[in-house]
Amino acid sequence: MSSAQRSIDAIDRAILEATQAGLPIAAAPYAAVAARVGISEDETLARLERLKARGVIRRIGLAPNHYKLGLVCNGMTVWDVDDARVDALGEQVGALDFVTHCYRRPRHPSVWPYNLFAMAHGRTREEVLVKRQRIAELLGPACRASDVLFSSEILKKTGLRLARRAGEEGACSD
Amino acid sequence: MIDDTDRQIVNALQEGFPLVSRPFAAKAAELGMAEDDLIVRVARLREHGVVTRFGPFLNAENIGGGFCLCAMTVPPDRWDATVEFVNAQREVAHNYRREHELNMWFVLAVEDRAEIEAVARRIEAATGIDVLLFPKEREYFLDMRVPA
C-alpha cells in the first residue's frame, strides 16, 4: 500500500473523529458535522465521498444489534480444510446467503487445527446447526474436522477507536 | 418492540446512506415515508439499542491500520479480572465469551498494524495467559447486513 493511499489529512481525520460515535440523527446530519469540524457542508460531503471511494469508509449506515432482532445465537463455525482447496471453497462458503463473515486464518499446531472461519447467526442453536450442516455439505471430503463455537455473552462491542490526538475525541468500524 | 416498519428501516439503512444534504429525506422517499417519521424511528431504534451504531464504518486497513482476532483460554477463577483488563484496552473492539476451551475471543482494531503484536504481548504480560493470534490471511466475503 502506498503512503498516499495510507494517509488521511487532518481535516479527514477531524471528520472521522466527529462521526465515530455516530452521525447526528437529524435532517441535515452532514451540515452538523461540518459545523463541528469548521468547514462547509459541501466540503464535508466531498471529503466523505473521497474517503468512501478510497475504501477508508467501508459503508455508511447502521449496525443492528443482532440480539435485539431476535438473532440471539451466534455460531463461529470453524473448519480444517485442505490447503490446496481452501481458497476455492472459502469463496463458495462466503457466498452462502447466511454467512456474514468468512476468513482464512492460521492454524495453531496442537491447539487449533482450523483454517476456515465462517460466522452464522440464528434465532436458535438448531438454526445455526442447520447452517453448519449446509457448510459441511459444501466442503465435503476437503474438510477433515470442524467445530462450532457459540457465543454465550458479548463482553464488549465498540468498534475501532481512533487514538486521541491533539485533545480530540477519538470512528467506528465493523 | 420493533414493528415491520422498523425492520424495513433496519434493512434499508444498513448501507448506502446517501451523501447528500438531506439524506433522511432521500431514504424516506425510497421507503414511502415522511422524512420526520424516519428520523424519529431511527432515533428511537438507536436509543433502544436495536441500532448499535449509525454512521460511517471504517476499513482501518486502508489507512494503515488493521484488525486481528485473538483468543485466550481463561480459567474460571480468573475470568472476571481478565475480562476487566482485556475490555479496558482501547484497541479491543469486540470481545465475546464462547463455549470452547478457548473461551475468550476478541478483536484488536489498531491504527497501525505494527501495534497488534505489542497489544497482544501487553495483555499476556498483565494476565499471564497466552494470547493466540488469528490474523485474517484472506477474506472471502464480508456482508455485515443481517435481515431484520
Coordinates of N, CA, C and O in Angstrom, one line a residue, chain B:
Chain B
M1 N -41.0 -3.1 21.5 CA -40.6 -4.0 20.5 C -40.6 -3.3 19.1 O -41.2 -2.2 19.0
I2 N -40.0 -3.9 18.2 CA -40.0 -3.2 16.9 C -41.0 -3.8 16.0 O -41.4 -5.0 16.0
D3 N -41.6 -2.9 15.1 CA -42.6 -3.4 14.2 C -42.0 -3.6 12.8 O -40.8 -3.4 12.6
D4 N -42.9 -3.9 11.9 CA -42.5 -4.2 10.5 C -41.8 -3.0 9.8 O -40.9 -3.2 9.1
T5 N -42.3 -1.8 10.1 CA -41.7 -0.6 9.5 C -40.3 -0.5 10.1 O -39.3 -0.1 9.3
D6 N -40.1 -0.7 11.4 CA -38.7 -0.6 11.9 C -37.8 -1.6 11.2 O -36.6 -1.3 10.9
R7 N -38.3 -2.9 11.0 CA -37.5 -3.9 10.4 C -37.1 -3.5 8.9 O -36.0 -3.7 8.5
Q8 N -38.1 -2.8 8.3 CA -37.8 -2.4 6.9 C -36.7 -1.3 6.9 O -35.8 -1.3 6.1
I9 N -36.8 -0.4 7.9 CA -35.8 0.6 8.1 C -34.4 0.0 8.4 O -33.4 0.4 7.7
V10 N -34.4 -0.9 9.3 CA -33.1 -1.6 9.6 C -32.5 -2.2 8.4 O -31.3 -2.1 8.1
N11 N -33.3 -2.9 7.6 CA -32.8 -3.5 6.3 C -32.3 -2.5 5.3 O -31.3 -2.6 4.7
A12 N -33.1 -1.4 5.2 CA -32.8 -0.4 4.2 C -31.6 0.5 4.5 O -31.0 1.1 3.6
L13 N -31.3 0.6 5.8 CA -30.2 1.6 6.2 C -28.9 0.9 6.6 O -28.0 1.6 7.1
Q14 N -28.8 -0.4 6.3 CA -27.5 -1.0 6.7 C -26.3 -0.5 5.8 O -25.2 -0.6 6.3
E15 N -26.6 -0.1 4.6 CA -25.6 0.6 3.9 C -26.2 1.5 2.9 O -27.4 1.5 2.7
G16 N -25.4 2.3 2.2 CA -25.9 3.2 1.2 C -26.6 4.4 1.7 O -27.5 5.0 1.0
F17 N -26.3 4.8 3.0 CA -26.9 6.1 3.4 C -26.3 7.2 2.6 O -25.1 7.3 2.5
P18 N -27.2 8.0 1.9 CA -26.6 8.9 0.9 C -25.8 10.1 1.4 O -26.1 10.6 2.5
L19 N -24.8 10.4 0.6 CA -24.0 11.6 0.9 C -24.6 12.8 0.2 O -24.1 13.2 -0.8
V20 N -25.7 13.3 0.8 CA -26.4 14.4 0.2 C -26.9 15.2 1.4 O -26.9 14.8 2.6
S21 N -27.3 16.5 1.2 CA -27.6 17.4 2.3 C -28.7 16.8 3.2 O -28.7 17.0 4.4
R22 N -29.8 16.3 2.5 CA -30.9 15.7 3.3 C -31.0 14.2 3.1 O -32.0 13.8 2.5
P23 N -30.1 13.5 3.7 CA -30.1 12.0 3.4 C -31.4 11.3 3.9 O -31.8 10.3 3.3
F24 N -31.9 11.7 5.0 CA -33.1 11.0 5.5 C -34.3 11.3 4.6 O -35.1 10.4 4.4
A25 N -34.4 12.5 4.0 CA -35.4 12.7 3.1 C -35.3 11.8 1.9 O -36.3 11.2 1.4
A26 N -34.1 11.6 1.4 CA -33.9 10.7 0.2 C -34.3 9.3 0.6 O -34.9 8.6 -0.2
K27 N -33.8 8.8 1.7 CA -34.2 7.4 2.1 C -35.7 7.3 2.4 O -36.3 6.2 2.1
A28 N -36.2 8.3 3.0 CA -37.7 8.2 3.4 C -38.5 8.1 2.1 O -39.5 7.4 2.0
A29 N -38.1 8.9 1.0 CA -38.8 8.8 -0.2 C -38.8 7.4 -0.8 O -39.8 6.8 -1.3
E30 N -37.6 6.7 -0.7 CA -37.5 5.3 -1.2 C -38.4 4.4 -0.4 O -38.9 3.4 -0.9
L31 N -38.5 4.7 0.9 CA -39.3 3.8 1.8 C -40.8 4.2 1.8 O -41.6 3.5 2.4
G32 N -41.1 5.3 1.1 CA -42.5 5.7 1.1 C -43.0 6.3 2.5 O -44.1 6.1 2.9
M33 N -42.0 7.0 3.2 CA -42.4 7.6 4.5 C -42.0 9.0 4.4 O -41.3 9.5 3.5
A34 N -42.5 9.7 5.5 CA -42.1 11.1 5.6 C -40.7 11.2 6.3 O -40.3 10.3 7.1
E35 N -39.9 12.2 5.9 CA -38.6 12.4 6.5 C -38.6 12.4 8.0 O -37.8 11.8 8.7
D36 N -39.6 13.2 8.6 CA -39.7 13.3 10.0 C -39.9 11.9 10.7 O -39.3 11.7 11.7
D37 N -40.8 11.2 10.1 CA -41.1 9.8 10.7 C -39.8 9.0 10.7 O -39.6 8.2 11.6
L38 N -39.1 9.0 9.6 CA -37.9 8.2 9.5 C -36.9 8.6 10.6 O -36.3 7.8 11.3
I39 N -36.7 9.9 10.7 CA -35.8 10.4 11.7 C -36.2 10.0 13.1 O -35.3 9.5 13.9
V40 N -37.4 10.1 13.4 CA -37.9 9.8 14.8 C -37.7 8.3 15.0 O -37.3 7.9 16.1
R41 N -38.0 7.4 14.0 CA -37.8 6.0 14.2 C -36.4 5.6 14.3 O -36.0 4.8 15.2
V42 N -35.5 6.2 13.5 CA -34.1 5.8 13.6 C -33.6 6.3 15.0 O -32.8 5.5 15.7
A43 N -34.0 7.4 15.5 CA -33.5 7.9 16.8 C -34.0 6.9 17.9 O -33.3 6.6 18.8
R44 N -35.3 6.5 17.7 CA -35.8 5.5 18.7 C -35.1 4.2 18.7 O -34.7 3.6 19.7
L45 N -34.8 3.7 17.5 CA -34.1 2.4 17.4 C -32.7 2.5 18.0 O -32.2 1.6 18.6
R46 N -32.1 3.7 17.8 CA -30.7 3.9 18.4 C -30.8 4.0 19.9 O -30.0 3.4 20.6
E47 N -31.8 4.7 20.4 CA -32.0 4.9 21.8 C -32.3 3.5 22.5 O -31.8 3.3 23.6
H48 N -33.0 2.7 21.8 CA -33.4 1.4 22.4 C -32.3 0.3 22.2 O -32.5 -0.8 22.6
G49 N -31.2 0.7 21.5 CA -30.1 -0.2 21.3 C -30.4 -1.3 20.2 O -29.6 -2.2 20.0
V50 N -31.5 -1.1 19.4 CA -31.7 -2.0 18.3 C -30.6 -1.7 17.2 O -30.1 -2.6 16.5
V51 N -30.3 -0.4 17.1 CA -29.2 0.0 16.3 C -28.1 0.4 17.2 O -28.2 1.2 18.2
T52 N -26.9 -0.3 17.1 CA -25.8 0.0 18.0 C -24.9 1.2 17.5 O -24.4 1.9 18.3
R53 N -24.8 1.4 16.2 CA -24.1 2.5 15.7 C -24.7 2.9 14.4 O -25.3 2.1 13.6
F54 N -24.7 4.2 14.1 CA -25.2 4.8 12.8 C -24.2 5.8 12.3 O -24.0 6.8 13.0
G55 N -23.7 5.5 11.1 CA -22.7 6.5 10.6 C -21.8 5.8 9.7 O -22.0 4.7 9.2
P56 N -20.6 6.4 9.4 CA -19.6 5.8 8.6 C -18.9 4.6 9.3 O -18.5 4.8 10.5
F57 N -18.7 3.5 8.6 CA -17.9 2.4 9.2 C -16.6 2.3 8.4 O -16.6 2.4 7.2
L58 N -15.5 2.3 9.1 CA -14.2 2.4 8.5 C -13.6 1.1 8.2 O -13.8 0.1 8.9
N59 N -12.8 1.1 7.2 CA -11.9 -0.1 6.9 C -10.5 0.4 7.3 O -9.8 1.1 6.5
A60 N -10.1 0.0 8.5 CA -8.9 0.6 9.1 C -7.7 0.2 8.2 O -6.7 0.9 8.2
E61 N -7.8 -0.9 7.5 CA -6.6 -1.4 6.7 C -6.3 -0.3 5.6 O -5.1 -0.2 5.2
N62 N -7.3 0.4 5.2 CA -7.0 1.4 4.1 C -6.4 2.7 4.7 O -6.1 3.6 3.9
I63 N -6.2 2.8 6.0 CA -5.4 3.9 6.5 C -4.2 3.3 7.3 O -3.6 4.0 8.2
G64 N -3.8 2.1 6.9 CA -2.6 1.5 7.5 C -2.8 0.7 8.8 O -1.9 0.1 9.3
G65 N -4.1 0.7 9.2 CA -4.4 0.0 10.4 C -4.8 -1.4 10.1 O -4.6 -1.9 9.0
G66 N -5.3 -2.1 11.2 CA -5.6 -3.4 10.9 C -6.4 -4.0 12.1 O -6.6 -3.4 13.1
F67 N -6.9 -5.2 11.8 CA -7.7 -5.9 12.8 C -7.0 -7.3 13.1 O -6.4 -7.8 12.2
C68 N -7.2 -7.8 14.2 CA -6.7 -9.2 14.4 C -7.6 -9.9 15.5 O -7.8 -9.4 16.6
L69 N -8.1 -11.0 15.1 CA -8.9 -11.9 16.0 C -7.9 -12.6 16.9 O -6.9 -13.1 16.5
C70 N -8.2 -12.6 18.2 CA -7.3 -13.2 19.2 C -8.2 -14.1 20.1 O -9.4 -13.9 20.3
A71 N -7.5 -15.1 20.7 CA -8.3 -16.0 21.6 C -7.4 -16.3 22.8 O -6.2 -16.4 22.7
M72 N -8.1 -16.5 24.0 CA -7.4 -17.0 25.2 C -8.2 -18.1 25.9 O -9.4 -18.1 25.7
T73 N -7.5 -18.9 26.6 CA -8.1 -19.9 27.5 C -8.0 -19.3 28.9 O -7.0 -19.3 29.5
V74 N -9.2 -18.8 29.4 CA -9.2 -18.1 30.7 C -9.8 -19.1 31.7 O -10.9 -19.5 31.6
P75 N -9.0 -19.4 32.8 CA -9.5 -20.2 33.8 C -10.7 -19.5 34.5 O -10.7 -18.3 34.7
P76 N -11.7 -20.3 35.0 CA -12.9 -19.7 35.6 C -12.5 -18.8 36.8 O -13.2 -17.7 36.9
D77 N -11.5 -19.1 37.6 CA -11.3 -18.2 38.8 C -10.6 -16.9 38.4 O -10.4 -16.0 39.2
R78 N -10.1 -16.8 37.1 CA -9.5 -15.5 36.7 C -10.4 -14.8 35.6 O -9.9 -13.9 35.0
W79 N -11.6 -15.3 35.5 CA -12.4 -14.8 34.4 C -12.7 -13.3 34.6 O -12.4 -12.5 33.6
D80 N -13.2 -12.9 35.7 CA -13.6 -11.5 35.9 C -12.5 -10.5 35.7 O -12.6 -9.5 35.0
A81 N -11.4 -10.8 36.3 CA -10.2 -9.9 36.3 C -9.7 -9.8 34.8 O -9.3 -8.8 34.4
T82 N -9.7 -11.0 34.1 CA -9.3 -11.0 32.7 C -10.2 -10.2 31.8 O -9.7 -9.4 31.0
V83 N -11.5 -10.3 32.0 CA -12.5 -9.5 31.2 C -12.2 -8.1 31.5 O -12.2 -7.3 30.5
E84 N -12.0 -7.7 32.7 CA -11.8 -6.3 33.1 C -10.6 -5.8 32.4 O -10.7 -4.7 31.8
F85 N -9.5 -6.5 32.4 CA -8.3 -6.0 31.8 C -8.4 -5.9 30.3 O -8.1 -4.8 29.7
V86 N -8.9 -7.0 29.7 CA -9.0 -7.0 28.2 C -9.9 -5.9 27.7 O -9.6 -5.1 26.8
N87 N -11.1 -5.8 28.4 CA -12.1 -4.8 27.9 C -11.5 -3.3 28.1 O -12.0 -2.4 27.4
A88 N -10.7 -3.2 29.1 CA -10.1 -1.8 29.3 C -9.2 -1.4 28.3 O -8.8 -0.2 28.2
Q89 N -8.7 -2.3 27.4 CA -7.7 -1.9 26.4 C -8.5 -1.2 25.2 O -9.4 -1.8 24.6
R90 N -8.1 0.0 24.9 CA -8.8 0.8 23.9 C -8.8 0.0 22.5 O -9.8 0.1 21.8
E91 N -7.8 -0.8 22.3 CA -7.6 -1.5 21.0 C -8.6 -2.7 20.9 O -8.8 -3.2 19.8
V92 N -9.2 -3.1 22.0 CA -10.1 -4.2 21.9 C -11.5 -3.7 21.4 O -12.2 -2.9 22.2
A93 N -11.9 -4.1 20.2 CA -13.1 -3.5 19.6 C -14.3 -4.4 20.0 O -15.4 -3.8 20.2
H94 N -14.2 -5.7 20.0 CA -15.2 -6.6 20.4 C -14.6 -7.7 21.3 O -13.5 -8.0 21.1
N95 N -15.4 -8.2 22.2 CA -15.0 -9.3 23.0 C -16.2 -10.2 23.2 O -17.2 -9.7 23.7
Y96 N -16.0 -11.5 22.9 CA -17.1 -12.4 23.1 C -16.6 -13.6 23.9 O -15.5 -14.1 23.8
R97 N -17.5 -14.0 24.8 CA -17.3 -15.3 25.5 C -17.9 -16.4 24.6 O -19.0 -16.3 24.1
R98 N -17.1 -17.4 24.4 CA -17.5 -18.6 23.6 C -17.4 -19.9 24.3 O -16.5 -20.0 25.1
E99 N -18.2 -20.8 23.9 CA -18.2 -22.1 24.6 C -17.2 -23.0 23.9 O -17.4 -23.7 22.9
H100 N -16.0 -23.0 24.5 CA -14.9 -23.8 24.0 C -13.8 -23.6 25.0 O -13.8 -22.8 25.9
E101 N -12.8 -24.5 24.9 CA -11.6 -24.3 25.8 C -11.0 -22.9 25.6 O -10.7 -22.3 26.6
L102 N -10.9 -22.5 24.4 CA -10.5 -21.1 24.1 C -11.8 -20.4 24.3 O -12.7 -20.3 23.4
N103 N -12.0 -19.8 25.4 CA -13.3 -19.2 25.8 C -13.5 -17.7 25.7 O -14.5 -17.2 25.9
M104 N -12.4 -17.0 25.4 CA -12.5 -15.6 25.2 C -11.9 -15.2 23.8 O -10.8 -15.5 23.5
W105 N -12.7 -14.6 23.0 CA -12.4 -14.3 21.6 C -12.6 -12.8 21.4 O -13.7 -12.3 21.6
F106 N -11.5 -12.1 21.1 CA -11.7 -10.6 21.0 C -11.0 -10.2 19.7 O -10.1 -10.9 19.1
V107 N -11.4 -9.0 19.2 CA -10.8 -8.4 18.0 C -10.0 -7.1 18.4 O -10.5 -6.3 19.1
L108 N -8.7 -7.1 18.0 CA -8.0 -5.9 18.2 C -8.1 -5.0 16.9 O -8.0 -5.6 15.8
A109 N -8.4 -3.8 17.1 CA -8.5 -2.8 16.0 C -7.5 -1.7 16.2 O -7.6 -1.0 17.3
V110 N -6.5 -1.6 15.4 CA -5.5 -0.6 15.6 C -5.2 0.3 14.4 O -5.6 -0.1 13.3
E111 N -4.7 1.4 14.6 CA -4.5 2.4 13.5 C -3.2 2.1 12.8 O -3.0 2.6 11.7
D112 N -2.3 1.3 13.4 CA -1.0 1.0 12.8 C -0.9 -0.5 13.1 O -0.8 -1.0 14.2
R113 N -0.8 -1.3 12.0 CA -0.8 -2.8 12.1 C 0.3 -3.3 13.0 O 0.2 -4.3 13.6
A114 N 1.4 -2.5 13.1 CA 2.5 -2.9 13.9 C 2.2 -3.0 15.4 O 2.9 -3.7 16.2
E115 N 1.1 -2.4 15.8 CA 0.7 -2.4 17.2 C 0.1 -3.7 17.7 O 0.0 -3.9 18.9
I116 N -0.4 -4.5 16.7 CA -1.1 -5.7 17.1 C -0.3 -6.6 18.0 O -0.8 -7.0 19.1
E117 N 0.9 -6.9 17.6 CA 1.7 -7.8 18.4 C 2.0 -7.2 19.8 O 1.9 -7.9 20.8
A118 N 2.2 -5.9 19.8 CA 2.5 -5.3 21.1 C 1.4 -5.3 22.1 O 1.5 -5.6 23.3
V119 N 0.2 -5.1 21.5 CA -1.0 -5.1 22.4 C -1.2 -6.5 22.9 O -1.5 -6.7 24.1
A120 N -1.0 -7.5 22.1 CA -1.2 -8.9 22.5 C -0.2 -9.3 23.6 O -0.6 -9.9 24.6
R121 N 1.0 -8.8 23.4 CA 2.0 -9.1 24.5 C 1.7 -8.4 25.8 O 2.0 -8.9 26.8
R122 N 1.2 -7.2 25.6 CA 0.8 -6.4 26.8 C -0.3 -7.2 27.6 O -0.3 -7.3 28.9
I123 N -1.3 -7.7 26.9 CA -2.3 -8.5 27.5 C -1.8 -9.8 28.2 O -2.1 -10.1 29.3
E124 N -0.9 -10.4 27.5 CA -0.2 -11.6 28.0 C 0.5 -11.3 29.3 O 0.4 -12.0 30.3
A125 N 1.3 -10.2 29.3 CA 2.1 -9.8 30.5 C 1.2 -9.5 31.7 O 1.5 -9.9 32.8
A126 N 0.1 -8.9 31.4 CA -0.8 -8.5 32.5 C -1.6 -9.6 33.1 O -1.9 -9.7 34.2
T127 N -2.0 -10.6 32.2 CA -2.9 -11.6 32.6 C -2.2 -12.9 32.9 O -2.8 -13.8 33.5
G128 N -1.0 -13.1 32.3 CA -0.3 -14.4 32.5 C -0.9 -15.5 31.6 O -0.7 -16.6 31.9
I129 N -1.7 -15.1 30.7 CA -2.4 -16.1 29.8 C -2.0 -15.9 28.4 O -1.9 -14.7 27.9
D130 N -1.6 -17.0 27.7 CA -1.2 -16.9 26.3 C -2.3 -16.3 25.4 O -3.5 -16.6 25.6
V131 N -2.0 -15.4 24.5 CA -2.9 -14.8 23.5 C -2.6 -15.4 22.2 O -1.5 -15.2 21.6
L132 N -3.5 -16.2 21.6 CA -3.3 -16.7 20.3 C -3.8 -15.7 19.2 O -4.9 -15.2 19.4
L133 N -3.0 -15.5 18.2 CA -3.4 -14.5 17.2 C -3.9 -15.3 15.9 O -3.3 -16.2 15.5
F134 N -5.1 -14.8 15.5 CA -5.7 -15.3 14.3 C -5.9 -14.2 13.2 O -7.0 -13.8 12.9
P135 N -4.7 -13.7 12.7 CA -4.9 -12.6 11.7 C -5.6 -13.2 10.5 O -5.4 -14.4 10.2
K136 N -6.4 -12.3 9.8 CA -7.0 -12.8 8.6 C -6.0 -13.0 7.5 O -5.2 -12.1 7.3
E137 N -5.9 -14.1 6.9 CA -5.0 -14.3 5.8 C -5.7 -14.1 4.5 O -5.1 -13.7 3.5
R138 N -7.0 -14.2 4.5 CA -7.8 -14.0 3.3 C -9.2 -13.7 3.7 O -9.7 -14.4 4.6
E139 N -9.9 -12.8 3.0 CA -11.3 -12.5 3.3 C -12.1 -13.0 2.1 O -11.8 -12.6 1.0
Y140 N -13.0 -13.9 2.4 CA -13.8 -14.5 1.3 C -15.0 -13.7 0.9 O -15.5 -13.6 -0.2
F141 N -15.5 -13.0 2.0 CA -16.8 -12.3 1.8 C -17.0 -11.5 3.0 O -16.7 -12.0 4.1
L142 N -17.6 -10.4 2.9 CA -18.0 -9.6 4.1 C -19.3 -8.9 3.8 O -19.4 -8.0 3.0
D143 N -20.3 -9.4 4.5 CA -21.6 -8.7 4.4 C -22.1 -8.7 5.8 O -22.6 -9.7 6.3
M144 N -22.0 -7.5 6.4 CA -22.4 -7.4 7.8 C -23.9 -7.3 7.9 O -24.5 -7.3 9.0
R145 N -24.6 -7.2 6.7 CA -26.0 -7.0 6.8 C -26.7 -8.3 7.3 O -26.3 -9.4 6.9
V146 N -27.6 -8.1 8.2 CA -28.5 -9.2 8.6 C -29.9 -8.8 8.3 O -30.3 -7.7 8.4
P147 N -30.7 -9.8 7.9 CA -32.1 -9.5 7.6 C -32.8 -9.2 9.0 O -32.7 -10.0 9.9
A148 N -33.5 -8.1 9.1 CA -34.1 -7.8 10.3 C -35.5 -8.5 10.4 O -36.2 -8.7 9.5

